[in-house]
Amino acid sequence: LTMDERLELSKIYSVCGLLKDNVLVSQRPFRNPHHTITKAGLIGGGTNVTPGEISLAHNGVLFLDEFTEFQKNVIELLREPLENKEINLVRGTNSATYPADFLLLAAMNPCNCGYYPDKNRCICSESDLRRYLARISRPILDRIDICVEAQQLKFASIQENANNLSSESMKQQVQKCFEIQKERYKNEKFIHNS
């Protein structure tokens, strides 16, 4: 995190009472709320208009596992923050605007039973598949830049000693890209491609 990012994120965590020992947040956040989260829990709100998970994930990652299990009306609340990188909250006479510039990662099964497209194992009908996929609206999908279907792996392939990059090597490559972007955008108000 840059110093400006650390200060901004620390203010958010301070408002929520999550700043430990008054030490600035130094790591990008990784937030992973359960699919039963409420609207206020995700976007913020309540009587004191406190930040939600999207603001706690500011400058970091918001991971929504079992994406189709979240209430549809809760998922739809992500539209404005994904577009505007902030959330405007109004509750009664209180209002607040919190930053919400996060990387959204979402994961879901391909269908209710989890076996699609393997027709030998999948028990879902075509209408079941359509209903399942319709839980995520087109406007939300339009705000997601990359969608990847992960194929099922066999245990033997996981055990192979392939020539894979280590986590440390990947981290170094990401850091190198970050430094290139920082240099490229040094005269701009932003430091990332998106």
mmCIF file of C-alpha atoms in Angstrom:
data_model
loop_
_atom_site.group_PDB
_atom_site.id
_atom_site.type_symbol
_atom_site.label_atom_id
_atom_site.label_comp_id
_atom_site.label_asym_id
_atom_site.label_seq_id
_atom_site.Cartn_x
_atom_site.Cartn_y
_atom_site.Cartn_z
ATOM 1 C CA LEU A 1 0.000 0.000 0.000
ATOM 2 C CA THR A 2 1.123 3.530 -0.687
ATOM 3 C CA MET A 3 1.040 5.920 2.261
ATOM 4 C CA ASP A 4 -2.155 7.539 0.933
ATOM 5 C CA GLU A 5 -3.789 4.105 0.603
ATOM 6 C CA ARG A 6 -2.691 3.164 4.129
ATOM 7 C CA LEU A 7 -4.154 6.372 5.569
ATOM 8 C CA GLU A 8 -7.439 6.029 3.693
ATOM 9 C CA LEU A 9 -7.858 2.371 4.643
ATOM 10 C CA SER A 10 -6.894 3.034 8.258
ATOM 11 C CA LYS A 11 -9.616 5.701 8.515
ATOM 12 C CA ILE A 12 -12.207 3.155 7.370
ATOM 13 C CA TYR A 13 -11.003 0.551 9.868
ATOM 14 C CA SER A 14 -10.914 3.192 12.606
ATOM 15 C CA VAL A 15 -14.551 4.172 11.984
ATOM 16 C CA CYS A 16 -15.462 0.474 12.394
ATOM 17 C CA GLY A 17 -13.362 0.098 15.554
ATOM 18 C CA LEU A 18 -11.078 -2.366 13.773
ATOM 19 C CA LEU A 19 -7.826 -0.388 13.860
ATOM 20 C CA LYS A 20 -5.500 -2.313 16.167
ATOM 21 C CA ASP A 21 -3.305 -0.358 18.600
ATOM 22 C CA ASN A 22 -3.738 2.792 16.450
ATOM 23 C CA VAL A 23 -1.271 1.330 13.928
ATOM 24 C CA LEU A 24 -1.927 2.084 10.265
ATOM 25 C CA VAL A 25 -3.207 -0.789 8.147
ATOM 26 C CA SER A 26 -0.179 -1.991 6.172
ATOM 27 C CA GLN A 27 -1.538 -4.911 4.112
ATOM 28 C CA ARG A 28 -4.127 -4.940 1.356
ATOM 29 C CA PRO A 29 -7.309 -6.352 2.833
ATOM 30 C CA PHE A 30 -8.814 -9.683 1.860
ATOM 31 C CA ARG A 31 -12.468 -9.853 2.878
ATOM 32 C CA ASN A 32 -14.466 -13.053 2.586
ATOM 33 C CA PRO A 33 -18.020 -12.560 3.927
ATOM 34 C CA HIS A 34 -20.414 -15.512 4.249
ATOM 35 C CA HIS A 35 -23.252 -15.716 1.719
ATOM 36 C CA THR A 36 -25.803 -15.023 4.479
ATOM 37 C CA ILE A 37 -24.520 -11.449 4.876
ATOM 38 C CA THR A 38 -27.124 -8.689 5.081
ATOM 39 C CA LYS A 39 -27.330 -5.615 2.850
ATOM 40 C CA ALA A 40 -25.923 -3.426 5.625
ATOM 41 C CA GLY A 41 -23.149 -5.929 6.290
ATOM 42 C CA LEU A 42 -22.065 -5.863 2.654
ATOM 43 C CA ILE A 43 -22.444 -2.221 1.633
ATOM 44 C CA GLY A 44 -22.669 -0.524 5.017
ATOM 45 C CA GLY A 45 -25.423 1.228 6.888
ATOM 46 C CA GLY A 46 -27.087 0.861 10.233
ATOM 47 C CA THR A 47 -28.080 3.689 12.546
ATOM 48 C CA ASN A 48 -24.538 5.099 12.615
ATOM 49 C CA VAL A 49 -24.010 4.552 8.845
ATOM 50 C CA THR A 50 -20.876 2.458 9.274
ATOM 51 C CA PRO A 51 -18.844 0.988 6.395
ATOM 52 C CA GLY A 52 -19.611 -2.515 5.150
ATOM 53 C CA GLU A 53 -17.453 -5.253 3.653
ATOM 54 C CA ILE A 54 -17.039 -3.406 0.334
ATOM 55 C CA SER A 55 -15.352 -0.508 2.117
ATOM 56 C CA LEU A 56 -13.357 -2.808 4.395
ATOM 57 C CA ALA A 57 -12.069 -4.413 1.156
ATOM 58 C CA HIS A 58 -11.062 -0.994 -0.245
ATOM 59 C CA ASN A 59 -7.680 -1.221 -2.025
ATOM 60 C CA GLY A 60 -7.829 -4.986 -1.652
ATOM 61 C CA VAL A 61 -9.915 -8.030 -2.492
ATOM 62 C CA LEU A 62 -13.559 -8.847 -1.811
ATOM 63 C CA PHE A 63 -14.042 -12.599 -2.280
ATOM 64 C CA LEU A 64 -17.624 -13.817 -2.578
ATOM 65 C CA ASP A 65 -17.575 -17.612 -2.468
ATOM 66 C CA GLU A 66 -20.762 -19.462 -3.452
ATOM 67 C CA PHE A 67 -21.784 -16.310 -5.364
ATOM 68 C CA THR A 68 -25.180 -17.667 -6.410
ATOM 69 C CA GLU A 69 -26.062 -18.372 -2.761
ATOM 70 C CA PHE A 70 -25.995 -14.668 -1.858
ATOM 71 C CA GLN A 71 -29.437 -13.047 -1.869
ATOM 72 C CA LYS A 72 -30.044 -11.551 -5.307
ATOM 73 C CA ASN A 73 -30.995 -8.149 -3.836
ATOM 74 C CA VAL A 74 -27.695 -8.114 -1.900
ATOM 75 C CA ILE A 75 -25.647 -8.882 -5.032
ATOM 76 C CA GLU A 76 -27.466 -6.132 -6.961
ATOM 77 C CA LEU A 77 -26.224 -3.583 -4.418
ATOM 78 C CA LEU A 78 -22.720 -4.066 -5.863
ATOM 79 C CA ARG A 79 -23.644 -2.235 -9.094
ATOM 80 C CA GLU A 80 -22.937 1.334 -7.921
ATOM 81 C CA PRO A 81 -19.721 0.574 -6.004
ATOM 82 C CA LEU A 82 -18.289 -1.488 -8.879
ATOM 83 C CA GLU A 83 -18.971 1.440 -11.233
ATOM 84 C CA ASN A 84 -18.164 4.418 -9.010
ATOM 85 C CA LYS A 85 -15.577 2.933 -6.604
ATOM 86 C CA GLU A 86 -17.509 4.365 -3.657
ATOM 87 C CA ILE A 87 -20.825 3.896 -1.864
ATOM 88 C CA ASN A 88 -23.252 6.639 -0.867
ATOM 89 C CA LEU A 89 -25.319 5.664 2.153
ATOM 90 C CA VAL A 90 -28.320 7.535 3.534
ATOM 91 C CA ARG A 91 -30.119 6.269 6.635
ATOM 92 C CA GLY A 92 -32.689 8.649 8.098
ATOM 93 C CA THR A 93 -30.934 11.948 8.740
ATOM 94 C CA ASN A 94 -27.464 10.396 8.551
ATOM 95 C CA SER A 95 -25.493 10.075 5.354
ATOM 96 C CA ALA A 96 -21.956 9.074 4.449
ATOM 97 C CA THR A 97 -19.856 8.315 1.399
ATOM 98 C CA TYR A 98 -17.234 5.614 1.821
ATOM 99 C CA PRO A 99 -14.585 4.493 -0.668
ATOM 100 C CA ALA A 100 -15.140 1.055 -2.179
ATOM 101 C CA ASP A 101 -12.426 0.458 -4.771
ATOM 102 C CA PHE A 102 -11.912 -3.283 -4.494
ATOM 103 C CA LEU A 103 -11.101 -6.232 -6.699
ATOM 104 C CA LEU A 104 -14.146 -8.480 -6.762
ATOM 105 C CA LEU A 105 -13.460 -12.200 -6.951
ATOM 106 C CA ALA A 106 -16.463 -14.481 -7.007
ATOM 107 C CA ALA A 107 -16.722 -18.255 -7.215
ATOM 108 C CA MET A 108 -19.722 -20.443 -7.910
ATOM 109 C CA ASN A 109 -20.578 -23.979 -8.886
ATOM 110 C CA PRO A 110 -21.600 -24.546 -12.506
ATOM 111 C CA CYS A 111 -25.071 -25.716 -11.399
ATOM 112 C CA ASN A 112 -27.059 -26.763 -8.312
ATOM 113 C CA CYS A 113 -25.607 -30.273 -8.198
ATOM 114 C CA GLY A 114 -22.111 -29.061 -9.138
ATOM 115 C CA TYR A 115 -21.439 -31.510 -11.965
ATOM 116 C CA TYR A 116 -22.413 -29.583 -15.100
ATOM 117 C CA PRO A 117 -21.273 -29.971 -17.936
ATOM 118 C CA ASP A 118 -20.689 -33.670 -17.127
ATOM 119 C CA LYS A 119 -24.056 -34.987 -18.350
ATOM 120 C CA ASN A 120 -23.261 -38.428 -16.877
ATOM 121 C CA ARG A 121 -23.274 -36.961 -13.363
ATOM 122 C CA CYS A 122 -25.293 -33.724 -13.614
ATOM 123 C CA ILE A 123 -28.926 -34.175 -12.596
ATOM 124 C CA CYS A 124 -30.020 -30.603 -13.412
ATOM 125 C CA SER A 125 -32.575 -29.955 -16.134
ATOM 126 C CA GLU A 126 -32.166 -27.151 -18.687
ATOM 127 C CA SER A 127 -34.682 -25.040 -16.753
ATOM 128 C CA ASP A 128 -32.756 -25.742 -13.497
ATOM 129 C CA LEU A 129 -29.568 -24.507 -15.187
ATOM 130 C CA ARG A 130 -31.245 -21.354 -16.506
ATOM 131 C CA ARG A 131 -32.775 -20.578 -13.094
ATOM 132 C CA TYR A 132 -29.449 -21.169 -11.337
ATOM 133 C CA LEU A 133 -27.470 -18.928 -13.701
ATOM 134 C CA ALA A 134 -30.204 -16.253 -13.622
ATOM 135 C CA ARG A 135 -29.361 -15.629 -9.956
ATOM 136 C CA ILE A 136 -26.563 -13.391 -11.258
ATOM 137 C CA SER A 137 -28.023 -10.579 -13.359
ATOM 138 C CA ARG A 138 -26.629 -9.364 -16.664
ATOM 139 C CA PRO A 139 -25.790 -5.893 -15.196
ATOM 140 C CA ILE A 140 -23.636 -7.540 -12.515
ATOM 141 C CA LEU A 141 -21.956 -9.826 -15.072
ATOM 142 C CA ASP A 142 -21.261 -6.757 -17.258
ATOM 143 C CA ARG A 143 -19.234 -5.295 -14.381
ATOM 144 C CA ILE A 144 -17.066 -8.411 -14.063
ATOM 145 C CA ASP A 145 -14.076 -8.195 -16.409
ATOM 146 C CA ILE A 146 -12.967 -11.830 -16.499
ATOM 147 C CA CYS A 147 -15.062 -14.981 -16.166
ATOM 148 C CA VAL A 148 -13.222 -18.302 -16.135
ATOM 149 C CA GLU A 149 -14.636 -21.801 -16.055
ATOM 150 C CA ALA A 150 -12.346 -24.033 -14.040
ATOM 151 C CA GLN A 151 -12.338 -27.631 -15.204
ATOM 152 C CA GLN A 152 -12.521 -30.388 -12.626
ATOM 153 C CA LEU A 153 -9.076 -31.764 -11.787
ATOM 154 C CA LYS A 154 -8.183 -35.359 -11.130
ATOM 155 C CA PHE A 155 -6.293 -35.971 -7.879
ATOM 156 C CA ALA A 156 -3.347 -37.477 -9.789
ATOM 157 C CA SER A 157 -2.848 -34.259 -11.755
ATOM 158 C CA ILE A 158 -2.713 -32.244 -8.522
ATOM 159 C CA GLN A 159 0.062 -34.492 -7.229
ATOM 160 C CA GLU A 160 2.213 -34.187 -10.366
ATOM 161 C CA ASN A 161 5.544 -32.459 -10.028
ATOM 162 C CA ALA A 162 4.900 -30.015 -12.852
ATOM 163 C CA ASN A 163 7.119 -27.035 -13.489
ATOM 164 C CA ASN A 164 4.778 -24.545 -11.777
ATOM 165 C CA LEU A 165 5.634 -21.114 -10.464
ATOM 166 C CA SER A 166 5.934 -20.823 -6.724
ATOM 167 C CA SER A 167 3.778 -18.320 -4.863
ATOM 168 C CA GLU A 168 6.920 -16.257 -4.205
ATOM 169 C CA SER A 169 7.748 -16.134 -7.943
ATOM 170 C CA MET A 170 4.204 -15.033 -8.757
ATOM 171 C CA LYS A 171 4.359 -12.379 -6.046
ATOM 172 C CA GLN A 172 7.601 -11.023 -7.530
ATOM 173 C CA GLN A 173 6.051 -10.852 -11.007
ATOM 174 C CA VAL A 174 2.998 -9.001 -9.679
ATOM 175 C CA GLN A 175 5.253 -6.576 -7.762
ATOM 176 C CA LYS A 176 7.294 -5.922 -10.917
ATOM 177 C CA CYS A 177 4.087 -5.118 -12.856
ATOM 178 C CA PHE A 178 2.956 -2.843 -10.029
ATOM 179 C CA GLU A 179 6.249 -0.930 -10.160
ATOM 180 C CA ILE A 180 5.921 -0.521 -13.951
ATOM 181 C CA GLN A 181 2.389 0.845 -13.541
ATOM 182 C CA LYS A 182 3.497 3.181 -10.768
ATOM 183 C CA GLU A 183 6.177 4.631 -13.042
ATOM 184 C CA ARG A 184 3.823 4.782 -16.047
ATOM 185 C CA TYR A 185 1.149 6.693 -14.115
ATOM 186 C CA LYS A 186 3.371 8.801 -11.863
ATOM 187 C CA ASN A 187 1.892 12.037 -13.263
ATOM 188 C CA GLU A 188 -1.708 10.862 -12.980
ATOM 189 C CA LYS A 189 -4.199 10.783 -10.119
ATOM 190 C CA PHE A 190 -4.323 6.980 -10.341
ATOM 191 C CA ILE A 191 -1.658 4.274 -10.260
ATOM 192 C CA HIS A 192 -3.478 1.213 -11.685
ATOM 193 C CA ASN A 193 -4.776 0.240 -15.113
ATOM 194 C CA SER A 194 -8.324 -0.139 -13.795
#
